Amino acid sequence: MRLGELLVSKCLISEDQLLKGLSRHFRHHEKLGECLILEGAITESDLLAALSEQLGLPFFQVIPTELITQESLLIIPKANAKRWCAIAGQDNNGFIVFLMTILKR
């Protein structure tokens, strides 16, 4: 599936946003994903996730280190954190964010 079609099917962009992105793509000879980011239609993370799906590759988003504090590391017991590949973090508003990944072993 083409990138634009994939983004529309996932409701990440509208048909109109795709047409604007394609217009820029053809006018400036830039990659469609870059055009959609520059137009404000998607984020870089949206693009990377869509490209990974399109290519059948895993996508891993980096955990912002400023979310991880000494206090947040104590929220999930160490044994569970290892078993679930999980970590807790805290943002500026005080919300706890649990970040997990599924690893094939």
PDB file of N, CA and C in Angstrom:
ATOM      1  N   MET A   1       0.844  -1.172   0.000  1.00  0.00           N
ATOM      2  CA  MET A   1       0.000   0.000   0.000  1.00  0.00           C
ATOM      3  C   MET A   1       0.895   1.244   0.000  1.00  0.00           C
ATOM      4  N   ARG A   2       0.527   2.244  -0.764  1.00  0.00           N
ATOM      5  CA  ARG A   2       1.310   3.473  -0.829  1.00  0.00           C
ATOM      6  C   ARG A   2       1.192   4.234   0.482  1.00  0.00           C
ATOM      7  N   LEU A   3       2.223   5.030   0.773  1.00  0.00           N
ATOM      8  CA  LEU A   3       2.287   5.743   2.049  1.00  0.00           C
ATOM      9  C   LEU A   3       1.062   6.615   2.280  1.00  0.00           C
ATOM     10  N   GLY A   4       0.686   7.407   1.311  1.00  0.00           N
ATOM     11  CA  GLY A   4      -0.467   8.293   1.465  1.00  0.00           C
ATOM     12  C   GLY A   4      -1.742   7.520   1.754  1.00  0.00           C
ATOM     13  N   GLU A   5      -1.952   6.428   1.022  1.00  0.00           N
ATOM     14  CA  GLU A   5      -3.133   5.587   1.241  1.00  0.00           C
ATOM     15  C   GLU A   5      -3.125   4.993   2.649  1.00  0.00           C
ATOM     16  N   LEU A   6      -1.963   4.577   3.102  1.00  0.00           N
ATOM     17  CA  LEU A   6      -1.830   4.002   4.438  1.00  0.00           C
ATOM     18  C   LEU A   6      -2.183   5.034   5.508  1.00  0.00           C
ATOM     19  N   LEU A   7      -1.658   6.243   5.363  1.00  0.00           N
ATOM     20  CA  LEU A   7      -1.935   7.304   6.343  1.00  0.00           C
ATOM     21  C   LEU A   7      -3.418   7.670   6.369  1.00  0.00           C
ATOM     22  N   VAL A   8      -4.058   7.702   5.204  1.00  0.00           N
ATOM     23  CA  VAL A   8      -5.494   7.996   5.139  1.00  0.00           C
ATOM     24  C   VAL A   8      -6.287   6.854   5.757  1.00  0.00           C
ATOM     25  N   SER A   9      -5.916   5.606   5.450  1.00  0.00           N
ATOM     26  CA  SER A   9      -6.655   4.448   5.978  1.00  0.00           C
ATOM     27  C   SER A   9      -6.558   4.361   7.495  1.00  0.00           C
ATOM     28  N   LYS A  10      -5.477   4.880   8.069  1.00  0.00           N
ATOM     29  CA  LYS A  10      -5.308   4.879   9.523  1.00  0.00           C
ATOM     30  C   LYS A  10      -5.869   6.152  10.154  1.00  0.00           C
ATOM     31  N   CYS A  11      -6.498   6.991   9.332  1.00  0.00           N
ATOM     32  CA  CYS A  11      -7.094   8.255   9.788  1.00  0.00           C
ATOM     33  C   CYS A  11      -6.056   9.194  10.403  1.00  0.00           C
ATOM     34  N   LEU A  12      -4.813   9.087   9.944  1.00  0.00           N
ATOM     35  CA  LEU A  12      -3.775  10.005  10.414  1.00  0.00           C
ATOM     36  C   LEU A  12      -3.793  11.304   9.620  1.00  0.00           C
ATOM     37  N   ILE A  13      -4.272  11.226   8.374  1.00  0.00           N
ATOM     38  CA  ILE A  13      -4.450  12.422   7.551  1.00  0.00           C
ATOM     39  C   ILE A  13      -5.765  12.291   6.789  1.00  0.00           C
ATOM     40  N   SER A  14      -6.269  13.424   6.315  1.00  0.00           N
ATOM     41  CA  SER A  14      -7.468  13.420   5.480  1.00  0.00           C
ATOM     42  C   SER A  14      -7.056  13.349   4.013  1.00  0.00           C
ATOM     43  N   GLU A  15      -8.041  13.124   3.149  1.00  0.00           N
ATOM     44  CA  GLU A  15      -7.780  13.130   1.700  1.00  0.00           C
ATOM     45  C   GLU A  15      -7.234  14.500   1.282  1.00  0.00           C
ATOM     46  N   ASP A  16      -7.795  15.560   1.866  1.00  0.00           N
ATOM     47  CA  ASP A  16      -7.358  16.916   1.530  1.00  0.00           C
ATOM     48  C   ASP A  16      -5.898  17.136   1.928  1.00  0.00           C
ATOM     49  N   GLN A  17      -5.521  16.652   3.105  1.00  0.00           N
ATOM     50  CA  GLN A  17      -4.126  16.782   3.544  1.00  0.00           C
ATOM     51  C   GLN A  17      -3.193  15.993   2.631  1.00  0.00           C
ATOM     52  N   LEU A  18      -3.652  14.825   2.181  1.00  0.00           N
ATOM     53  CA  LEU A  18      -2.848  14.032   1.251  1.00  0.00           C
ATOM     54  C   LEU A  18      -2.649  14.786  -0.064  1.00  0.00           C
ATOM     55  N   LEU A  19      -3.712  15.381  -0.571  1.00  0.00           N
ATOM     56  CA  LEU A  19      -3.603  16.129  -1.824  1.00  0.00           C
ATOM     57  C   LEU A  19      -2.658  17.321  -1.683  1.00  0.00           C
ATOM     58  N   LYS A  20      -2.716  18.017  -0.559  1.00  0.00           N
ATOM     59  CA  LYS A  20      -1.794  19.133  -0.321  1.00  0.00           C
ATOM     60  C   LYS A  20      -0.355  18.639  -0.244  1.00  0.00           C
ATOM     61  N   GLY A  21      -0.156  17.511   0.450  1.00  0.00           N
ATOM     62  CA  GLY A  21       1.180  16.928   0.555  1.00  0.00           C
ATOM     63  C   GLY A  21       1.714  16.485  -0.796  1.00  0.00           C
ATOM     64  N   LEU A  22       0.856  15.862  -1.605  1.00  0.00           N
ATOM     65  CA  LEU A  22       1.266  15.417  -2.938  1.00  0.00           C
ATOM     66  C   LEU A  22       1.592  16.610  -3.832  1.00  0.00           C
ATOM     67  N   SER A  23       0.827  17.675  -3.701  1.00  0.00           N
ATOM     68  CA  SER A  23       1.083  18.880  -4.484  1.00  0.00           C
ATOM     69  C   SER A  23       2.474  19.432  -4.170  1.00  0.00           C
ATOM     70  N   ARG A  24       2.785  19.507  -2.881  1.00  0.00           N
ATOM     71  CA  ARG A  24       4.110  19.990  -2.473  1.00  0.00           C
ATOM     72  C   ARG A  24       5.202  19.033  -2.959  1.00  0.00           C
ATOM     73  N   HIS A  25       4.918  17.742  -2.841  1.00  0.00           N
ATOM     74  CA  HIS A  25       5.852  16.689  -3.271  1.00  0.00           C
ATOM     75  C   HIS A  25       6.246  16.882  -4.739  1.00  0.00           C
ATOM     76  N   PHE A  26       5.255  17.106  -5.597  1.00  0.00           N
ATOM     77  CA  PHE A  26       5.539  17.252  -7.030  1.00  0.00           C
ATOM     78  C   PHE A  26       6.159  18.611  -7.354  1.00  0.00           C
ATOM     79  N   ARG A  27       5.751  19.665  -6.636  1.00  0.00           N
ATOM     80  CA  ARG A  27       6.300  21.002  -6.904  1.00  0.00           C
ATOM     81  C   ARG A  27       7.754  21.126  -6.484  1.00  0.00           C
ATOM     82  N   HIS A  28       8.077  20.578  -5.306  1.00  0.00           N
ATOM     83  CA  HIS A  28       9.409  20.790  -4.725  1.00  0.00           C
ATOM     84  C   HIS A  28      10.323  19.559  -4.824  1.00  0.00           C
ATOM     85  N   HIS A  29       9.812  18.469  -5.367  1.00  0.00           N
ATOM     86  CA  HIS A  29      10.596  17.229  -5.507  1.00  0.00           C
ATOM     87  C   HIS A  29      11.113  16.751  -4.149  1.00  0.00           C
ATOM     88  N   GLU A  30      10.260  16.857  -3.137  1.00  0.00           N
ATOM     89  CA  GLU A  30      10.586  16.370  -1.792  1.00  0.00           C
ATOM     90  C   GLU A  30       9.838  15.059  -1.568  1.00  0.00           C
ATOM     91  N   LYS A  31      10.289  14.294  -0.590  1.00  0.00           N
ATOM     92  CA  LYS A  31       9.615  13.048  -0.243  1.00  0.00           C
ATOM     93  C   LYS A  31       8.255  13.377   0.372  1.00  0.00           C
ATOM     94  N   LEU A  32       7.252  12.540   0.093  1.00  0.00           N
ATOM     95  CA  LEU A  32       5.896  12.796   0.569  1.00  0.00           C
ATOM     96  C   LEU A  32       5.843  12.913   2.091  1.00  0.00           C
ATOM     97  N   GLY A  33       6.507  12.012   2.781  1.00  0.00           N
ATOM     98  CA  GLY A  33       6.491  12.064   4.247  1.00  0.00           C
ATOM     99  C   GLY A  33       7.027  13.379   4.776  1.00  0.00           C
ATOM    100  N   GLU A  34       8.122  13.855   4.192  1.00  0.00           N
ATOM    101  CA  GLU A  34       8.688  15.139   4.602  1.00  0.00           C
ATOM    102  C   GLU A  34       7.708  16.274   4.332  1.00  0.00           C
ATOM    103  N   CYS A  35       7.035  16.210   3.182  1.00  0.00           N
ATOM    104  CA  CYS A  35       6.052  17.241   2.837  1.00  0.00           C
ATOM    105  C   CYS A  35       4.914  17.271   3.853  1.00  0.00           C
ATOM    106  N   LEU A  36       4.429  16.103   4.238  1.00  0.00           N
ATOM    107  CA  LEU A  36       3.322  16.038   5.195  1.00  0.00           C
ATOM    108  C   LEU A  36       3.738  16.566   6.571  1.00  0.00           C
ATOM    109  N   ILE A  37       4.982  16.320   6.951  1.00  0.00           N
ATOM    110  CA  ILE A  37       5.496  16.863   8.217  1.00  0.00           C
ATOM    111  C   ILE A  37       5.589  18.382   8.111  1.00  0.00           C
ATOM    112  N   LEU A  38       6.152  18.887   7.030  1.00  0.00           N
ATOM    113  CA  LEU A  38       6.299  20.331   6.840  1.00  0.00           C
ATOM    114  C   LEU A  38       4.953  21.035   6.757  1.00  0.00           C
ATOM    115  N   GLU A  39       3.941  20.343   6.224  1.00  0.00           N
ATOM    116  CA  GLU A  39       2.593  20.908   6.138  1.00  0.00           C
ATOM    117  C   GLU A  39       1.862  20.827   7.485  1.00  0.00           C
ATOM    118  N   GLY A  40       2.459  20.123   8.453  1.00  0.00           N
ATOM    119  CA  GLY A  40       1.832  19.989   9.775  1.00  0.00           C
ATOM    120  C   GLY A  40       0.749  18.927   9.837  1.00  0.00           C
ATOM    121  N   ALA A  41       0.685  18.067   8.826  1.00  0.00           N
ATOM    122  CA  ALA A  41      -0.349  17.035   8.776  1.00  0.00           C
ATOM    123  C   ALA A  41      -0.040  15.854   9.698  1.00  0.00           C
ATOM    124  N   ILE A  42       1.250  15.517   9.826  1.00  0.00           N
ATOM    125  CA  ILE A  42       1.662  14.387  10.666  1.00  0.00           C
ATOM    126  C   ILE A  42       2.927  14.771  11.429  1.00  0.00           C
ATOM    127  N   THR A  43       3.238  13.961  12.418  1.00  0.00           N
ATOM    128  CA  THR A  43       4.491  14.132  13.151  1.00  0.00           C
ATOM    129  C   THR A  43       5.531  13.171  12.580  1.00  0.00           C
ATOM    130  N   GLU A  44       6.762  13.389  12.957  1.00  0.00           N
ATOM    131  CA  GLU A  44       7.824  12.478  12.529  1.00  0.00           C
ATOM    132  C   GLU A  44       7.549  11.073  13.054  1.00  0.00           C
ATOM    133  N   SER A  45       7.028  10.983  14.257  1.00  0.00           N
ATOM    134  CA  SER A  45       6.696   9.685  14.844  1.00  0.00           C
ATOM    135  C   SER A  45       5.605   8.985  14.039  1.00  0.00           C
ATOM    136  N   ASP A  46       4.583   9.748  13.588  1.00  0.00           N
ATOM    137  CA  ASP A  46       3.530   9.169  12.741  1.00  0.00           C
ATOM    138  C   ASP A  46       4.135   8.591  11.461  1.00  0.00           C
ATOM    139  N   LEU A  47       5.034   9.355  10.859  1.00  0.00           N
ATOM    140  CA  LEU A  47       5.674   8.919   9.615  1.00  0.00           C
ATOM    141  C   LEU A  47       6.483   7.648   9.833  1.00  0.00           C
ATOM    142  N   LEU A  48       7.290   7.616  10.887  1.00  0.00           N
ATOM    143  CA  LEU A  48       8.122   6.441  11.150  1.00  0.00           C
ATOM    144  C   LEU A  48       7.279   5.204  11.418  1.00  0.00           C
ATOM    145  N   ALA A  49       6.183   5.370  12.156  1.00  0.00           N
ATOM    146  CA  ALA A  49       5.304   4.232  12.439  1.00  0.00           C
ATOM    147  C   ALA A  49       4.664   3.722  11.145  1.00  0.00           C
ATOM    148  N   ALA A  50       4.223   4.634  10.274  1.00  0.00           N
ATOM    149  CA  ALA A  50       3.599   4.234   9.013  1.00  0.00           C
ATOM    150  C   ALA A  50       4.611   3.560   8.081  1.00  0.00           C
ATOM    151  N   LEU A  51       5.812   4.120   8.000  1.00  0.00           N
ATOM    152  CA  LEU A  51       6.846   3.518   7.148  1.00  0.00           C
ATOM    153  C   LEU A  51       7.226   2.130   7.658  1.00  0.00           C
ATOM    154  N   SER A  52       7.295   1.971   8.972  1.00  0.00           N
ATOM    155  CA  SER A  52       7.645   0.651   9.509  1.00  0.00           C
ATOM    156  C   SER A  52       6.563  -0.366   9.180  1.00  0.00           C
ATOM    157  N   GLU A  53       5.294   0.070   9.242  1.00  0.00           N
ATOM    158  CA  GLU A  53       4.206  -0.844   8.870  1.00  0.00           C
ATOM    159  C   GLU A  53       4.267  -1.166   7.382  1.00  0.00           C
ATOM    160  N   GLN A  54       4.497  -0.144   6.572  1.00  0.00           N
ATOM    161  CA  GLN A  54       4.570  -0.331   5.122  1.00  0.00           C
ATOM    162  C   GLN A  54       5.681  -1.306   4.744  1.00  0.00           C
ATOM    163  N   LEU A  55       6.799  -1.227   5.435  1.00  0.00           N
ATOM    164  CA  LEU A  55       7.958  -2.060   5.119  1.00  0.00           C
ATOM    165  C   LEU A  55       7.991  -3.368   5.904  1.00  0.00           C
ATOM    166  N   GLY A  56       7.050  -3.530   6.847  1.00  0.00           N
ATOM    167  CA  GLY A  56       7.017  -4.741   7.651  1.00  0.00           C
ATOM    168  C   GLY A  56       8.155  -4.833   8.652  1.00  0.00           C
ATOM    169  N   LEU A  57       8.599  -3.667   9.138  1.00  0.00           N
ATOM    170  CA  LEU A  57       9.694  -3.613  10.096  1.00  0.00           C
ATOM    171  C   LEU A  57       9.176  -3.131  11.448  1.00  0.00           C
ATOM    172  N   PRO A  58       9.787  -3.555  12.539  1.00  0.00           N
ATOM    173  CA  PRO A  58       9.339  -3.084  13.855  1.00  0.00           C
ATOM    174  C   PRO A  58       9.671  -1.602  14.042  1.00  0.00           C
ATOM    175  N   PHE A  59       8.835  -0.919  14.814  1.00  0.00           N
ATOM    176  CA  PHE A  59       9.046   0.496  15.114  1.00  0.00           C
ATOM    177  C   PHE A  59       9.159   0.657  16.619  1.00  0.00           C
ATOM    178  N   PHE A  60      10.227   1.276  17.055  1.00  0.00           N
ATOM    179  CA  PHE A  60      10.448   1.528  18.470  1.00  0.00           C
ATOM    180  C   PHE A  60      10.595   3.023  18.671  1.00  0.00           C
ATOM    181  N   GLN A  61       9.795   3.563  19.551  1.00  0.00           N
ATOM    182  CA  GLN A  61       9.892   4.984  19.854  1.00  0.00           C
ATOM    183  C   GLN A  61      10.781   5.150  21.075  1.00  0.00           C
ATOM    184  N   VAL A  62      11.696   6.082  21.011  1.00  0.00           N
ATOM    185  CA  VAL A  62      12.638   6.309  22.102  1.00  0.00           C
ATOM    186  C   VAL A  62      11.913   6.938  23.288  1.00  0.00           C
ATOM    187  N   ILE A  63      12.236   6.468  24.481  1.00  0.00           N
ATOM    188  CA  ILE A  63      11.659   7.015  25.707  1.00  0.00           C
ATOM    189  C   ILE A  63      12.409   8.290  26.067  1.00  0.00           C
ATOM    190  N   PRO A  64      11.683   9.423  26.185  1.00  0.00           N
ATOM    191  CA  PRO A  64      12.376  10.649  26.608  1.00  0.00           C
ATOM    192  C   PRO A  64      12.946  10.466  28.019  1.00  0.00           C
ATOM    193  N   THR A  65      14.235  10.615  28.164  1.00  0.00           N
ATOM    194  CA  THR A  65      14.878  10.342  29.452  1.00  0.00           C
ATOM    195  C   THR A  65      14.418  11.285  30.548  1.00  0.00           C
ATOM    196  N   GLU A  66      13.905  12.463  30.183  1.00  0.00           N
ATOM    197  CA  GLU A  66      13.456  13.386  31.234  1.00  0.00           C
ATOM    198  C   GLU A  66      12.206  12.876  31.952  1.00  0.00           C
ATOM    199  N   LEU A  67      11.527  11.873  31.386  1.00  0.00           N
ATOM    200  CA  LEU A  67      10.354  11.293  32.050  1.00  0.00           C
ATOM    201  C   LEU A  67      10.748  10.296  33.139  1.00  0.00           C
ATOM    202  N   ILE A  68      11.968   9.813  33.088  1.00  0.00           N
ATOM    203  CA  ILE A  68      12.397   8.768  34.024  1.00  0.00           C
ATOM    204  C   ILE A  68      13.141   9.410  35.188  1.00  0.00           C
ATOM    205  N   THR A  69      12.575   9.215  36.368  1.00  0.00           N
ATOM    206  CA  THR A  69      13.194   9.754  37.586  1.00  0.00           C
ATOM    207  C   THR A  69      13.505   8.599  38.529  1.00  0.00           C
ATOM    208  N   GLN A  70      14.300   8.865  39.536  1.00  0.00           N
ATOM    209  CA  GLN A  70      14.607   7.832  40.540  1.00  0.00           C
ATOM    210  C   GLN A  70      13.322   7.344  41.206  1.00  0.00           C
ATOM    211  N   GLU A  71      12.407   8.272  41.500  1.00  0.00           N
ATOM    212  CA  GLU A  71      11.145   7.899  42.145  1.00  0.00           C
ATOM    213  C   GLU A  71      10.286   7.012  41.240  1.00  0.00           C
ATOM    214  N   SER A  72      10.260   7.356  39.943  1.00  0.00           N
ATOM    215  CA  SER A  72       9.420   6.583  39.032  1.00  0.00           C
ATOM    216  C   SER A  72       9.957   5.166  38.831  1.00  0.00           C
ATOM    217  N   LEU A  73      11.259   4.995  38.978  1.00  0.00           N
ATOM    218  CA  LEU A  73      11.836   3.659  38.834  1.00  0.00           C
ATOM    219  C   LEU A  73      11.393   2.719  39.945  1.00  0.00           C
ATOM    220  N   LEU A  74      10.967   3.264  41.071  1.00  0.00           N
ATOM    221  CA  LEU A  74      10.542   2.447  42.205  1.00  0.00           C
ATOM    222  C   LEU A  74       9.074   2.033  42.129  1.00  0.00           C
ATOM    223  N   ILE A  75       8.315   2.587  41.185  1.00  0.00           N
ATOM    224  CA  ILE A  75       6.878   2.304  41.093  1.00  0.00           C
ATOM    225  C   ILE A  75       6.614   0.861  40.702  1.00  0.00           C
ATOM    226  N   ILE A  76       7.355   0.347  39.752  1.00  0.00           N
ATOM    227  CA  ILE A  76       7.186  -1.040  39.302  1.00  0.00           C
ATOM    228  C   ILE A  76       8.295  -1.870  39.940  1.00  0.00           C
ATOM    229  N   PRO A  77       7.945  -2.918  40.683  1.00  0.00           N
ATOM    230  CA  PRO A  77       8.976  -3.770  41.275  1.00  0.00           C
ATOM    231  C   PRO A  77       9.946  -4.285  40.210  1.00  0.00           C
ATOM    232  N   LYS A  78      11.211  -4.371  40.573  1.00  0.00           N
ATOM    233  CA  LYS A  78      12.266  -4.717  39.620  1.00  0.00           C
ATOM    234  C   LYS A  78      11.988  -6.021  38.873  1.00  0.00           C
ATOM    235  N   ALA A  79      11.525  -7.049  39.568  1.00  0.00           N
ATOM    236  CA  ALA A  79      11.257  -8.346  38.918  1.00  0.00           C
ATOM    237  C   ALA A  79      10.162  -8.199  37.862  1.00  0.00           C
ATOM    238  N   ASN A  80       9.103  -7.437  38.178  1.00  0.00           N
ATOM    239  CA  ASN A  80       8.019  -7.232  37.208  1.00  0.00           C
ATOM    240  C   ASN A  80       8.493  -6.379  36.034  1.00  0.00           C
ATOM    241  N   ALA A  81       9.292  -5.375  36.318  1.00  0.00           N
ATOM    242  CA  ALA A  81       9.811  -4.510  35.255  1.00  0.00           C
ATOM    243  C   ALA A  81      10.628  -5.332  34.258  1.00  0.00           C
ATOM    244  N   LYS A  82      11.435  -6.254  34.765  1.00  0.00           N
ATOM    245  CA  LYS A  82      12.233  -7.109  33.880  1.00  0.00           C
ATOM    246  C   LYS A  82      11.342  -8.055  33.092  1.00  0.00           C
ATOM    247  N   ARG A  83      10.368  -8.672  33.769  1.00  0.00           N
ATOM    248  CA  ARG A  83       9.498  -9.651  33.121  1.00  0.00           C
ATOM    249  C   ARG A  83       8.637  -8.989  32.048  1.00  0.00           C
ATOM    250  N   TRP A  84       8.092  -7.790  32.324  1.00  0.00           N
ATOM    251  CA  TRP A  84       7.189  -7.107  31.400  1.00  0.00           C
ATOM    252  C   TRP A  84       7.906  -6.121  30.475  1.00  0.00           C
ATOM    253  N   CYS A  85       9.217  -5.937  30.684  1.00  0.00           N
ATOM    254  CA  CYS A  85       9.957  -4.909  29.929  1.00  0.00           C
ATOM    255  C   CYS A  85       9.239  -3.569  30.061  1.00  0.00           C
ATOM    256  N   ALA A  86       8.958  -3.180  31.296  1.00  0.00           N
ATOM    257  CA  ALA A  86       8.173  -1.975  31.573  1.00  0.00           C
ATOM    258  C   ALA A  86       8.963  -1.005  32.425  1.00  0.00           C
ATOM    259  N   ILE A  87       8.595   0.258  32.313  1.00  0.00           N
ATOM    260  CA  ILE A  87       9.200   1.304  33.127  1.00  0.00           C
ATOM    261  C   ILE A  87       8.144   2.379  33.349  1.00  0.00           C
ATOM    262  N   ALA A  88       8.225   3.069  34.443  1.00  0.00           N
ATOM    263  CA  ALA A  88       7.296   4.154  34.732  1.00  0.00           C
ATOM    264  C   ALA A  88       8.035   5.472  34.630  1.00  0.00           C
ATOM    265  N   GLY A  89       7.327   6.492  34.248  1.00  0.00           N
ATOM    266  CA  GLY A  89       7.905   7.822  34.154  1.00  0.00           C
ATOM    267  C   GLY A  89       6.916   8.850  34.637  1.00  0.00           C
ATOM    268  N   GLN A  90       7.371  10.072  34.778  1.00  0.00           N
ATOM    269  CA  GLN A  90       6.502  11.133  35.261  1.00  0.00           C
ATOM    270  C   GLN A  90       6.725  12.373  34.411  1.00  0.00           C
ATOM    271  N   ASP A  91       5.622  12.948  33.904  1.00  0.00           N
ATOM    272  CA  ASP A  91       5.776  14.150  33.091  1.00  0.00           C
ATOM    273  C   ASP A  91       5.628  15.394  33.962  1.00  0.00           C
ATOM    274  N   ASN A  92       5.679  16.566  33.369  1.00  0.00           N
ATOM    275  CA  ASN A  92       5.635  17.826  34.103  1.00  0.00           C
ATOM    276  C   ASN A  92       4.327  18.041  34.853  1.00  0.00           C
ATOM    277  N   ASN A  93       3.253  17.387  34.418  1.00  0.00           N
ATOM    278  CA  ASN A  93       1.960  17.527  35.084  1.00  0.00           C
ATOM    279  C   ASN A  93       1.770  16.513  36.204  1.00  0.00           C
ATOM    280  N   GLY A  94       2.778  15.682  36.446  1.00  0.00           N
ATOM    281  CA  GLY A  94       2.695  14.709  37.513  1.00  0.00           C
ATOM    282  C   GLY A  94       2.047  13.400  37.127  1.00  0.00           C
ATOM    283  N   PHE A  95       1.697  13.201  35.863  1.00  0.00           N
ATOM    284  CA  PHE A  95       1.070  11.968  35.442  1.00  0.00           C
ATOM    285  C   PHE A  95       2.120  10.871  35.300  1.00  0.00           C
ATOM    286  N   ILE A  96       1.716   9.684  35.638  1.00  0.00           N
ATOM    287  CA  ILE A  96       2.602   8.528  35.496  1.00  0.00           C
ATOM    288  C   ILE A  96       2.376   7.913  34.118  1.00  0.00           C
ATOM    289  N   VAL A  97       3.448   7.637  33.427  1.00  0.00           N
ATOM    290  CA  VAL A  97       3.386   7.047  32.099  1.00  0.00           C
ATOM    291  C   VAL A  97       4.087   5.697  32.178  1.00  0.00           C
ATOM    292  N   PHE A  98       3.370   4.633  31.852  1.00  0.00           N
ATOM    293  CA  PHE A  98       3.980   3.311  31.832  1.00  0.00           C
ATOM    294  C   PHE A  98       4.374   2.989  30.407  1.00  0.00           C
ATOM    295  N   LEU A  99       5.622   2.723  30.212  1.00  0.00           N
ATOM    296  CA  LEU A  99       6.150   2.457  28.882  1.00  0.00           C
ATOM    297  C   LEU A  99       6.572   0.992  28.815  1.00  0.00           C
ATOM    298  N   MET A 100       6.000   0.281  27.851  1.00  0.00           N
ATOM    299  CA  MET A 100       6.290  -1.144  27.738  1.00  0.00           C
ATOM    300  C   MET A 100       6.681  -1.481  26.314  1.00  0.00           C
ATOM    301  N   THR A 101       7.379  -2.554  26.193  1.00  0.00           N
ATOM    302  CA  THR A 101       7.687  -3.093  24.885  1.00  0.00           C
ATOM    303  C   THR A 101       7.499  -4.590  24.935  1.00  0.00           C
ATOM    304  N   ILE A 102       7.160  -5.157  23.822  1.00  0.00           N
ATOM    305  CA  ILE A 102       7.005  -6.608  23.739  1.00  0.00           C
ATOM    306  C   ILE A 102       8.183  -7.130  22.948  1.00  0.00           C
ATOM    307  N   LEU A 103       8.977  -7.944  23.575  1.00  0.00           N
ATOM    308  CA  LEU A 103      10.159  -8.501  22.938  1.00  0.00           C
ATOM    309  C   LEU A 103       9.934  -9.986  22.673  1.00  0.00           C
ATOM    310  N   LYS A 104      10.325 -10.427  21.505  1.00  0.00           N
ATOM    311  CA  LYS A 104      10.247 -11.856  21.205  1.00  0.00           C
ATOM    312  C   LYS A 104      11.503 -12.490  21.769  1.00  0.00           C
ATOM    313  N   ARG A 105      11.308 -13.498  22.556  1.00  0.00           N
ATOM    314  CA  ARG A 105      12.469 -14.175  23.168  1.00  0.00           C
ATOM    315  C   ARG A 105      12.563 -15.579  22.668  1.00  0.00           C
TER     316      ARG A 105
END
